[in-house]
Amino acid sequence: MAIATFGAGCFWGVEAFFDRLNGVTNTTVGYTGGFVENPSYEQVKTGETGHAESIRIEFDPEVLTYETLVEYFLEAHDPTSVNRQGEDVGHQYRSVIFYVNEEQRQQSVSKIKEWNDRGIFKSPIVTEVVPASTFYEAEEYHQQYVKKYGAACSAV
């Protein structure tokens, strides 16, 4: 199995989106990219921890490639919006790819460049591509939120 970590706004809807993909074996929502250890949702939602609401995706690269996951990621939210997804506003809702190795970094940067060059969106993609840092799992009630409660946020 391999791991991909993305921030695309409210993690509930993003998790539901990726859970549907063949080759995804597990998803976990959480917080990463910030400077506060073991943050809580209450802390992250203030935008003062530096963390992004994120999803960690475990996938089978024999079934689903990382490059294809990046394409799905770009389709799952608005990657042209800085610190905003729908009604969710703040640095914690930024569009960001957290790569774990140079291959993921190169594939992410290349795919963003390709889509910008092709003019897929009316505005340029502003997704950050940064090294992965510690991923803190969100509280249990956030995990599989859409499956549990049938509601999501404005992200997807």
CSV table of C-alpha atoms in Angstrom, one decimal, residues 13-114:
chain,number,residue,atom,x,y,z
A,13,GLY,CA,-16.8,15.7,1.7
A,14,VAL,CA,-13.3,15.1,0.5
A,15,GLU,CA,-13.1,11.8,2.4
A,16,ALA,CA,-16.5,10.7,1.0
A,17,PHE,CA,-15.2,11.5,-2.5
A,18,PHE,CA,-12.0,9.4,-2.2
A,19,ASP,CA,-13.7,6.5,-0.4
A,20,ARG,CA,-15.6,5.7,-3.6
A,21,LEU,CA,-12.5,5.2,-5.7
A,22,ASN,CA,-11.4,1.7,-6.7
A,23,GLY,CA,-8.0,1.1,-5.3
A,24,VAL,CA,-8.5,3.3,-2.1
A,25,THR,CA,-8.2,0.9,0.8
A,26,ASN,CA,-8.6,3.3,3.7
A,27,THR,CA,-9.1,7.0,4.4
A,28,THR,CA,-8.4,9.0,7.6
A,29,VAL,CA,-9.2,12.6,8.1
A,30,GLY,CA,-6.9,14.8,10.2
A,31,TYR,CA,-4.7,17.8,10.5
A,32,THR,CA,-1.2,18.4,9.1
A,33,GLY,CA,1.1,21.1,7.9
A,34,GLY,CA,1.1,23.2,11.0
A,35,PHE,CA,3.1,23.8,14.1
A,36,VAL,CA,0.8,22.7,17.0
A,37,GLU,CA,1.3,19.2,18.3
A,38,ASN,CA,-1.8,17.0,18.6
A,39,PRO,CA,-4.2,19.8,17.7
A,40,SER,CA,-7.9,19.5,18.3
A,41,TYR,CA,-10.6,20.4,15.8
A,42,GLU,CA,-11.5,23.4,18.0
A,43,GLN,CA,-7.9,24.6,17.6
A,44,VAL,CA,-7.6,23.9,13.9
A,45,LYS,CA,-10.8,25.6,13.0
A,46,THR,CA,-9.5,28.9,14.3
A,47,GLY,CA,-6.9,29.0,11.6
A,48,GLU,CA,-4.2,29.6,14.2
A,49,THR,CA,-2.4,26.2,14.2
A,50,GLY,CA,-1.0,26.3,10.7
A,51,HIS,CA,-2.6,22.9,10.0
A,52,ALA,CA,-4.9,22.1,7.1
A,53,GLU,CA,-7.9,19.9,7.4
A,54,SER,CA,-6.5,17.0,5.4
A,55,ILE,CA,-7.2,13.4,4.3
A,56,ARG,CA,-4.7,10.6,4.4
A,57,ILE,CA,-5.4,8.1,1.7
A,58,GLU,CA,-4.1,4.5,1.7
A,59,PHE,CA,-4.2,3.1,-1.8
A,60,ASP,CA,-3.0,0.2,-3.9
A,61,PRO,CA,-0.7,1.6,-6.5
A,62,GLU,CA,-1.3,-1.5,-8.7
A,63,VAL,CA,-4.9,-0.5,-9.0
A,64,LEU,CA,-4.8,3.3,-8.6
A,65,THR,CA,-1.7,5.4,-9.4
A,66,TYR,CA,-0.6,8.4,-7.4
A,67,GLU,CA,-0.8,10.6,-10.5
A,68,THR,CA,-4.5,9.5,-11.0
A,69,LEU,CA,-5.1,10.4,-7.3
A,70,VAL,CA,-3.7,13.9,-7.9
A,71,GLU,CA,-6.1,14.3,-10.9
A,72,TYR,CA,-9.0,13.2,-8.7
A,73,PHE,CA,-7.8,15.6,-6.0
A,74,LEU,CA,-7.8,18.5,-8.4
A,75,GLU,CA,-11.4,17.6,-9.5
A,76,ALA,CA,-12.7,17.1,-5.9
A,77,HIS,CA,-12.4,20.8,-5.0
A,78,ASP,CA,-11.5,24.3,-6.3
A,79,PRO,CA,-7.7,24.3,-6.6
A,80,THR,CA,-7.8,27.9,-7.9
A,81,SER,CA,-9.1,29.3,-4.6
A,82,VAL,CA,-6.6,30.6,-2.0
A,83,ASN,CA,-7.6,29.6,1.6
A,84,ARG,CA,-11.2,29.0,0.7
A,85,GLN,CA,-13.5,26.1,-0.4
A,86,GLY,CA,-17.1,27.2,-0.7
A,87,GLU,CA,-18.2,28.8,2.5
A,88,ASP,CA,-15.2,27.5,4.4
A,89,VAL,CA,-12.6,30.3,4.6
A,90,GLY,CA,-9.2,30.3,6.2
A,91,HIS,CA,-5.7,28.8,5.9
A,92,GLN,CA,-7.0,25.6,7.4
A,93,TYR,CA,-9.0,25.1,4.2
A,94,ARG,CA,-6.2,25.6,1.7
A,95,SER,CA,-5.6,23.5,-1.3
A,96,VAL,CA,-2.4,21.5,-0.6
A,97,ILE,CA,-0.6,18.3,-1.5
A,98,PHE,CA,1.7,16.9,1.1
A,99,TYR,CA,4.2,14.7,-0.7
A,100,VAL,CA,6.1,11.9,1.0
A,101,ASN,CA,8.9,11.5,-1.6
A,102,GLU,CA,10.5,13.2,-4.6
A,103,GLU,CA,8.4,11.1,-7.0
A,104,GLN,CA,5.2,12.3,-5.5
A,105,ARG,CA,6.5,15.9,-5.6
A,106,GLN,CA,7.4,15.7,-9.2
A,107,GLN,CA,4.1,14.1,-10.2
A,108,SER,CA,2.1,16.7,-8.3
A,109,VAL,CA,4.0,19.6,-9.8
A,110,SER,CA,3.9,18.2,-13.3
A,111,LYS,CA,0.1,17.5,-13.1
A,112,ILE,CA,-0.6,21.0,-11.9
A,113,LYS,CA,1.6,22.5,-14.6
A,114,GLU,CA,-0.1,20.3,-17.2
